[in-house]
PDB file of C-alpha atoms in Angstrom:
ATOM      1  CA  MET A   1      63.757 -21.019  26.530  1.00 42.00           C
ATOM      2  CA  SER A   2      65.530 -23.948  27.860  1.00 38.00           C
ATOM      3  CA  ALA A   3      69.217 -24.588  27.097  1.00 35.00           C
ATOM      4  CA  SER A   4      69.147 -28.014  28.870  1.00 32.00           C
ATOM      5  CA  GLY A   5      68.850 -30.959  26.697  1.00 31.00           C
ATOM      6  CA  PHE A   6      68.605 -34.725  26.478  1.00 26.00           C
ATOM      7  CA  ALA A   7      69.214 -37.133  23.661  1.00 28.00           C
ATOM      8  CA  SER A   8      65.744 -38.328  23.201  1.00 29.00           C
ATOM      9  CA  ALA A   9      63.619 -37.043  20.257  1.00 32.00           C
ATOM     10  CA  PRO A  10      59.910 -36.439  20.404  1.00 32.00           C
ATOM     11  CA  GLU A  11      57.800 -39.266  19.044  1.00 34.00           C
ATOM     12  CA  PRO A  12      54.645 -38.335  17.231  1.00 35.00           C
ATOM     13  CA  ALA A  13      51.586 -39.165  19.215  1.00 35.00           C
ATOM     14  CA  SER A  14      47.978 -39.198  18.217  1.00 34.00           C
ATOM     15  CA  GLY A  15      47.049 -35.686  17.089  1.00 40.00           C
ATOM     16  CA  PHE A  16      50.534 -34.157  17.532  1.00 39.00           C
ATOM     17  CA  ALA A  17      51.802 -32.872  14.176  1.00 40.00           C
ATOM     18  CA  LEU A  18      55.480 -33.018  13.275  1.00 37.00           C
ATOM     19  CA  ALA A  19      56.108 -30.437  10.581  1.00 39.00           C
ATOM     20  CA  SER A  20      59.100 -31.896   8.933  1.00 33.00           C
ATOM     21  CA  GLU A  21      57.918 -31.396   5.283  1.00 34.00           C
ATOM     22  CA  PRO A  22      59.002 -28.177   3.654  1.00 35.00           C
ATOM     23  CA  ARG A  23      56.222 -25.655   3.678  1.00 42.00           C
ATOM     24  CA  PRO A  24      55.927 -22.190   2.225  1.00 45.00           C
ATOM     25  CA  GLY A  25      57.520 -19.440   4.357  1.00 52.00           C
ATOM     26  CA  PHE A  26      55.796 -17.737   7.199  1.00 49.00           C
ATOM     27  CA  ALA A  27      53.326 -15.555   5.298  1.00 56.00           C
ATOM     28  CA  PRO A  28      50.873 -13.553   7.340  1.00 57.00           C
ATOM     29  CA  ALA A  29      47.674 -15.496   7.958  1.00 58.00           C
ATOM     30  CA  PRO A  30      44.430 -14.084   6.536  1.00 74.00           C
ATOM     31  CA  GLU A  31      42.665 -11.538   8.656  1.00 90.00           C
ATOM     32  CA  PRO A  32      40.531 -13.359  11.193  1.00 97.00           C
ATOM     33  CA  ALA A  33      36.836 -12.641  11.658  1.00 97.00           C
ATOM     34  CA  ALA A  34      36.054 -10.469  14.733  1.00 98.00           C
ATOM     35  CA  ASP A  35      33.018 -10.506  17.022  1.00 97.00           C
ATOM     36  CA  ARG A  36      32.104  -9.970  20.648  1.00 97.00           C
ATOM     37  CA  PRO A  37      32.797 -12.988  22.939  1.00 97.00           C
ATOM     38  CA  HIS A  38      29.885 -14.388  24.985  1.00 94.00           C
ATOM     39  CA  MET A  39      30.591 -13.063  28.546  1.00 95.00           C
ATOM     40  CA  PRO A  40      27.278 -13.325  30.465  1.00 96.00           C
ATOM     41  CA  GLY A  41      27.009 -11.223  33.604  1.00 96.00           C
ATOM     42  CA  TYR A  42      29.709  -8.743  32.715  1.00 95.00           C
ATOM     43  CA  GLY A  43      27.621  -6.112  30.911  1.00 95.00           C
ATOM     44  CA  ILE A  44      29.434  -6.404  27.663  1.00 96.00           C
ATOM     45  CA  ARG A  45      28.222  -3.908  25.106  1.00 96.00           C
ATOM     46  CA  GLY A  46      27.318  -4.442  21.491  1.00 95.00           C
ATOM     47  CA  PRO A  47      30.083  -4.674  18.813  1.00 95.00           C
ATOM     48  CA  ALA A  48      29.558  -1.073  17.666  1.00 95.00           C
ATOM     49  CA  GLU A  49      29.546   0.380  21.223  1.00 95.00           C
ATOM     50  CA  GLY A  50      32.422   1.515  23.363  1.00 95.00           C
ATOM     51  CA  SER A  51      35.712   1.091  21.541  1.00 93.00           C
ATOM     52  CA  GLY A  52      34.051  -1.357  19.208  1.00 96.00           C
ATOM     53  CA  LEU A  53      35.694  -4.438  17.854  1.00 97.00           C
ATOM     54  CA  LEU A  54      39.437  -4.292  18.087  1.00 97.00           C
ATOM     55  CA  PRO A  55      41.370  -4.785  14.811  1.00 97.00           C
ATOM     56  CA  TRP A  56      43.602  -7.857  14.555  1.00 98.00           C
ATOM     57  CA  SER A  57      46.589  -5.496  14.133  1.00 97.00           C
ATOM     58  CA  TRP A  58      46.017  -4.367  17.791  1.00 97.00           C
ATOM     59  CA  ALA A  59      46.537  -7.973  18.940  1.00 98.00           C
ATOM     60  CA  VAL A  60      49.518  -8.465  16.604  1.00 98.00           C
ATOM     61  CA  GLU A  61      51.280  -5.399  18.142  1.00 97.00           C
ATOM     62  CA  ARG A  62      50.861  -6.967  21.612  1.00 98.00           C
ATOM     63  CA  LEU A  63      52.036 -10.351  20.457  1.00 98.00           C
ATOM     64  CA  ARG A  64      55.180  -8.862  18.956  1.00 97.00           C
ATOM     65  CA  ALA A  65      55.880  -6.612  21.982  1.00 96.00           C
ATOM     66  CA  ALA A  66      55.287  -9.222  24.769  1.00 97.00           C
ATOM     67  CA  ARG A  67      58.518 -10.381  26.331  1.00 96.00           C
ATOM     68  CA  ASN A  68      57.026 -13.438  28.023  1.00 97.00           C
ATOM     69  CA  PHE A  69      53.984 -15.600  27.387  1.00 98.00           C
ATOM     70  CA  TRP A  70      52.005 -17.963  29.620  1.00 98.00           C
ATOM     71  CA  LEU A  71      51.724 -21.364  27.894  1.00 98.00           C
ATOM     72  CA  CYS A  72      48.892 -23.502  29.219  1.00 98.00           C
ATOM     73  CA  THR A  73      48.897 -27.228  28.437  1.00 98.00           C
ATOM     74  CA  VAL A  74      47.039 -30.239  29.690  1.00 97.00           C
ATOM     75  CA  ARG A  75      48.792 -33.137  31.540  1.00 96.00           C
ATOM     76  CA  PRO A  76      47.864 -36.617  30.336  1.00 94.00           C
ATOM     77  CA  ASP A  77      45.775 -37.043  33.521  1.00 95.00           C
ATOM     78  CA  GLY A  78      43.734 -33.922  32.635  1.00 95.00           C
ATOM     79  CA  ARG A  79      45.332 -31.493  35.117  1.00 97.00           C
ATOM     80  CA  PRO A  80      46.305 -28.045  33.735  1.00 97.00           C
ATOM     81  CA  HIS A  81      49.921 -26.937  33.489  1.00 98.00           C
ATOM     82  CA  ALA A  82      51.084 -23.326  32.969  1.00 98.00           C
ATOM     83  CA  MET A  83      54.618 -22.119  32.398  1.00 97.00           C
ATOM     84  CA  PRO A  84      56.163 -18.903  31.143  1.00 97.00           C
ATOM     85  CA  VAL A  85      58.062 -19.057  27.864  1.00 97.00           C
ATOM     86  CA  TRP A  86      59.873 -16.647  25.543  1.00 96.00           C
ATOM     87  CA  GLY A  87      58.101 -16.463  22.245  1.00 97.00           C
ATOM     88  CA  ALA A  88      58.068 -14.682  18.909  1.00 98.00           C
ATOM     89  CA  TRP A  89      55.173 -13.956  16.628  1.00 98.00           C
ATOM     90  CA  SER A  90      56.025 -15.066  13.101  1.00 96.00           C
ATOM     91  CA  GLY A  91      53.089 -13.463  11.281  1.00 95.00           C
ATOM     92  CA  GLU A  92      51.006 -16.589  11.407  1.00 94.00           C
ATOM     93  CA  ALA A  93      51.983 -18.350  14.630  1.00 97.00           C
ATOM     94  CA  LEU A  94      53.492 -17.860  18.065  1.00 98.00           C
ATOM     95  CA  LEU A  95      56.834 -19.752  18.123  1.00 98.00           C
ATOM     96  CA  PHE A  96      58.691 -20.980  21.132  1.00 98.00           C
ATOM     97  CA  SER A  97      61.228 -23.645  22.100  1.00 97.00           C
ATOM     98  CA  SER A  98      61.420 -26.151  24.924  1.00 97.00           C
ATOM     99  CA  SER A  99      63.612 -28.977  26.026  1.00 96.00           C
ATOM    100  CA  VAL A 100      62.341 -32.260  24.478  1.00 96.00           C
ATOM    101  CA  PRO A 101      61.696 -34.040  27.744  1.00 97.00           C
ATOM    102  CA  SER A 102      60.092 -31.062  29.499  1.00 97.00           C
ATOM    103  CA  ARG A 103      56.685 -31.327  31.088  1.00 98.00           C
ATOM    104  CA  LYS A 104      55.210 -29.010  28.501  1.00 97.00           C
ATOM    105  CA  MET A 105      56.447 -31.165  25.594  1.00 97.00           C
ATOM    106  CA  VAL A 106      55.218 -34.332  27.297  1.00 97.00           C
ATOM    107  CA  ASN A 107      51.809 -32.660  27.572  1.00 98.00           C
ATOM    108  CA  LEU A 108      51.852 -31.442  23.984  1.00 97.00           C
ATOM    109  CA  ARG A 109      52.639 -34.936  22.656  1.00 95.00           C
ATOM    110  CA  ALA A 110      49.510 -36.184  24.487  1.00 95.00           C
ATOM    111  CA  ASN A 111      47.295 -33.266  23.624  1.00 97.00           C
ATOM    112  CA  PRO A 112      48.395 -30.461  21.182  1.00 97.00           C
ATOM    113  CA  GLN A 113      45.587 -28.126  22.110  1.00 97.00           C
ATOM    114  CA  VAL A 114      47.016 -25.128  24.046  1.00 98.00           C
ATOM    115  CA  VAL A 115      46.238 -21.637  25.330  1.00 98.00           C
ATOM    116  CA  VAL A 116      48.945 -18.952  25.145  1.00 98.00           C
ATOM    117  CA  ALA A 117      48.533 -15.571  26.790  1.00 98.00           C
ATOM    118  CA  THR A 118      50.638 -12.499  26.799  1.00 98.00           C
ATOM    119  CA  GLU A 119      52.131 -11.807  30.258  1.00 96.00           C
ATOM    120  CA  GLU A 120      50.410  -8.436  30.557  1.00 91.00           C
ATOM    121  CA  ALA A 121      47.012  -8.603  32.334  1.00 91.00           C
ATOM    122  CA  GLU A 122      46.177  -5.142  31.031  1.00 93.00           C
ATOM    123  CA  ASP A 123      45.525  -5.166  27.285  1.00 96.00           C
ATOM    124  CA  PRO A 124      45.918  -9.009  27.152  1.00 97.00           C
ATOM    125  CA  VAL A 125      45.819 -11.250  24.034  1.00 98.00           C
ATOM    126  CA  VAL A 126      44.990 -14.832  24.602  1.00 98.00           C
ATOM    127  CA  LEU A 127      45.457 -17.475  21.767  1.00 98.00           C
ATOM    128  CA  GLU A 128      43.761 -20.812  21.560  1.00 98.00           C
ATOM    129  CA  GLY A 129      45.392 -23.155  19.064  1.00 98.00           C
ATOM    130  CA  ARG A 130      47.120 -26.313  18.210  1.00 97.00           C
ATOM    131  CA  ALA A 131      50.831 -26.866  18.828  1.00 97.00           C
ATOM    132  CA  GLU A 132      53.026 -28.261  15.998  1.00 97.00           C
ATOM    133  CA  VAL A 133      56.665 -29.200  16.188  1.00 96.00           C
ATOM    134  CA  LEU A 134      58.776 -27.565  13.542  1.00 96.00           C
ATOM    135  CA  THR A 135      61.841 -29.331  12.154  1.00 94.00           C
ATOM    136  CA  GLU A 136      62.380 -27.847   8.677  1.00 95.00           C
ATOM    137  CA  PRO A 137      65.690 -25.936   8.672  1.00 94.00           C
ATOM    138  CA  ARG A 138      64.229 -22.799   7.238  1.00 95.00           C
ATOM    139  CA  GLU A 139      61.543 -22.633   9.917  1.00 95.00           C
ATOM    140  CA  LEU A 140      64.199 -23.158  12.616  1.00 95.00           C
ATOM    141  CA  GLN A 141      66.311 -20.440  11.184  1.00 95.00           C
ATOM    142  CA  ARG A 142      63.349 -18.061  11.031  1.00 96.00           C
ATOM    143  CA  PHE A 143      62.629 -18.652  14.750  1.00 96.00           C
ATOM    144  CA  ILE A 144      66.304 -18.107  15.712  1.00 96.00           C
ATOM    145  CA  ASP A 145      66.305 -14.839  13.706  1.00 97.00           C
ATOM    146  CA  LEU A 146      63.163 -13.650  15.465  1.00 97.00           C
ATOM    147  CA  VAL A 147      64.398 -14.614  18.939  1.00 96.00           C
ATOM    148  CA  ASN A 148      67.795 -13.073  18.406  1.00 96.00           C
ATOM    149  CA  SER A 149      66.309  -9.824  17.189  1.00 96.00           C
ATOM    150  CA  LYS A 150      63.593  -9.650  19.903  1.00 97.00           C
ATOM    151  CA  TYR A 151      65.721 -10.660  22.938  1.00 96.00           C
ATOM    152  CA  ALA A 152      69.115  -9.450  21.816  1.00 96.00           C
ATOM    153  CA  THR A 153      70.538 -12.950  22.068  1.00 95.00           C
ATOM    154  CA  ARG A 154      73.068 -14.661  19.776  1.00 95.00           C
ATOM    155  CA  TYR A 155      71.680 -18.129  19.568  1.00 93.00           C
ATOM    156  CA  ARG A 156      72.756 -20.250  16.571  1.00 92.00           C
ATOM    157  CA  VAL A 157      70.345 -22.511  14.853  1.00 92.00           C
ATOM    158  CA  ASP A 158      72.142 -25.557  16.216  1.00 89.00           C
ATOM    159  CA  PHE A 159      70.673 -24.576  19.600  1.00 89.00           C
ATOM    160  CA  LEU A 160      67.381 -25.845  18.107  1.00 90.00           C
ATOM    161  CA  ASP A 161      68.638 -29.376  17.467  1.00 88.00           C
ATOM    162  CA  PRO A 162      65.296 -31.285  17.339  1.00 87.00           C
ATOM    163  CA  GLU A 163      66.895 -34.074  19.369  1.00 89.00           C
ATOM    164  CA  VAL A 164      67.429 -31.676  22.250  1.00 93.00           C
ATOM    165  CA  ASN A 165      65.163 -28.603  21.976  1.00 94.00           C
ATOM    166  CA  ALA A 166      61.799 -28.712  20.223  1.00 95.00           C
ATOM    167  CA  THR A 167      60.632 -25.681  18.260  1.00 97.00           C
ATOM    168  CA  VAL A 168      56.878 -25.274  18.465  1.00 98.00           C
ATOM    169  CA  ALA A 169      54.421 -23.229  16.495  1.00 98.00           C
ATOM    170  CA  VAL A 170      50.999 -22.331  17.852  1.00 98.00           C
ATOM    171  CA  ARG A 171      48.716 -21.243  15.077  1.00 96.00           C
ATOM    172  CA  PRO A 172      45.673 -19.587  16.576  1.00 97.00           C
ATOM    173  CA  GLN A 173      42.165 -21.058  15.997  1.00 97.00           C
ATOM    174  CA  LYS A 174      40.655 -18.403  18.171  1.00 98.00           C
ATOM    175  CA  ALA A 175      42.029 -15.316  19.984  1.00 98.00           C
ATOM    176  CA  PHE A 176      40.690 -12.925  22.588  1.00 98.00           C
ATOM    177  CA  GLY A 177      41.677  -9.426  23.625  1.00 98.00           C
ATOM    178  CA  LEU A 178      40.448  -6.342  25.448  1.00 96.00           C
ATOM    179  CA  ARG A 179      41.646  -2.893  26.190  1.00 96.00           C
ATOM    180  CA  GLN A 180      42.395  -1.639  29.651  1.00 94.00           C
ATOM    181  CA  GLY A 181      39.887   1.074  30.531  1.00 93.00           C
ATOM    182  CA  ASP A 182      37.101  -0.224  28.276  1.00 96.00           C
ATOM    183  CA  PHE A 183      36.268  -3.592  29.810  1.00 95.00           C
ATOM    184  CA  THR A 184      32.665  -3.589  28.523  1.00 96.00           C
ATOM    185  CA  GLY A 185      33.189  -1.998  25.126  1.00 97.00           C
ATOM    186  CA  SER A 186      36.434  -3.502  23.778  1.00 97.00           C
ATOM    187  CA  PRO A 187      36.311  -7.311  24.290  1.00 98.00           C
ATOM    188  CA  THR A 188      37.022  -8.898  20.933  1.00 98.00           C
ATOM    189  CA  ARG A 189      37.190 -12.501  19.819  1.00 98.00           C
ATOM    190  CA  TRP A 190      38.901 -13.377  16.559  1.00 98.00           C
ATOM    191  CA  THR A 191      38.151 -16.667  14.732  1.00 98.00           C
ATOM    192  CA  PHE A 192      40.613 -18.029  12.178  1.00 97.00           C
ATOM    193  CA  GLU A 193      39.786 -20.118   9.185  1.00 88.00           C
ATOM    194  CA  GLY A 194      40.746 -23.763   9.206  1.00 67.00           C
TER     195      GLY A 194
END
């Protein structure tokens, strides 16, 4: 999380959604479909072999427990950019904040497609999704509550002034995970509706 800030607000760019309209609360997303990812050359076993397909609840536990996440965005010139961020799983999305003029926010305004991975290389969870800036007060308060609980901080919601610090939700379109110790029998890909 960045506490530094500037007075410029993000401007919507093609494909970058600003979520300023009130929406229903953060209800858990429907259970995603699970299957084996295509990983040629790695000896990946069938979906009923080894540990079998991992349940989505396994991934959610890791998303909730991870202290840091790797956020991967794409620069406007096509080069990748990766940075660690604090984040909190809301039940439907990974939420994080960033200074409005930061490189990651510049990248997200140009291309909202992102990859976010838990910091732990053992038992990883990797999300592919679309970033969306949140501005509705209830969503900002929900994020502050999650962050304060998770990181034992005492941020106030005014820390998330959209003119200074963007609050971002990444709702997964696909996710990937595997268990340490069962590389060939646990890889699971989850696909979300929509």
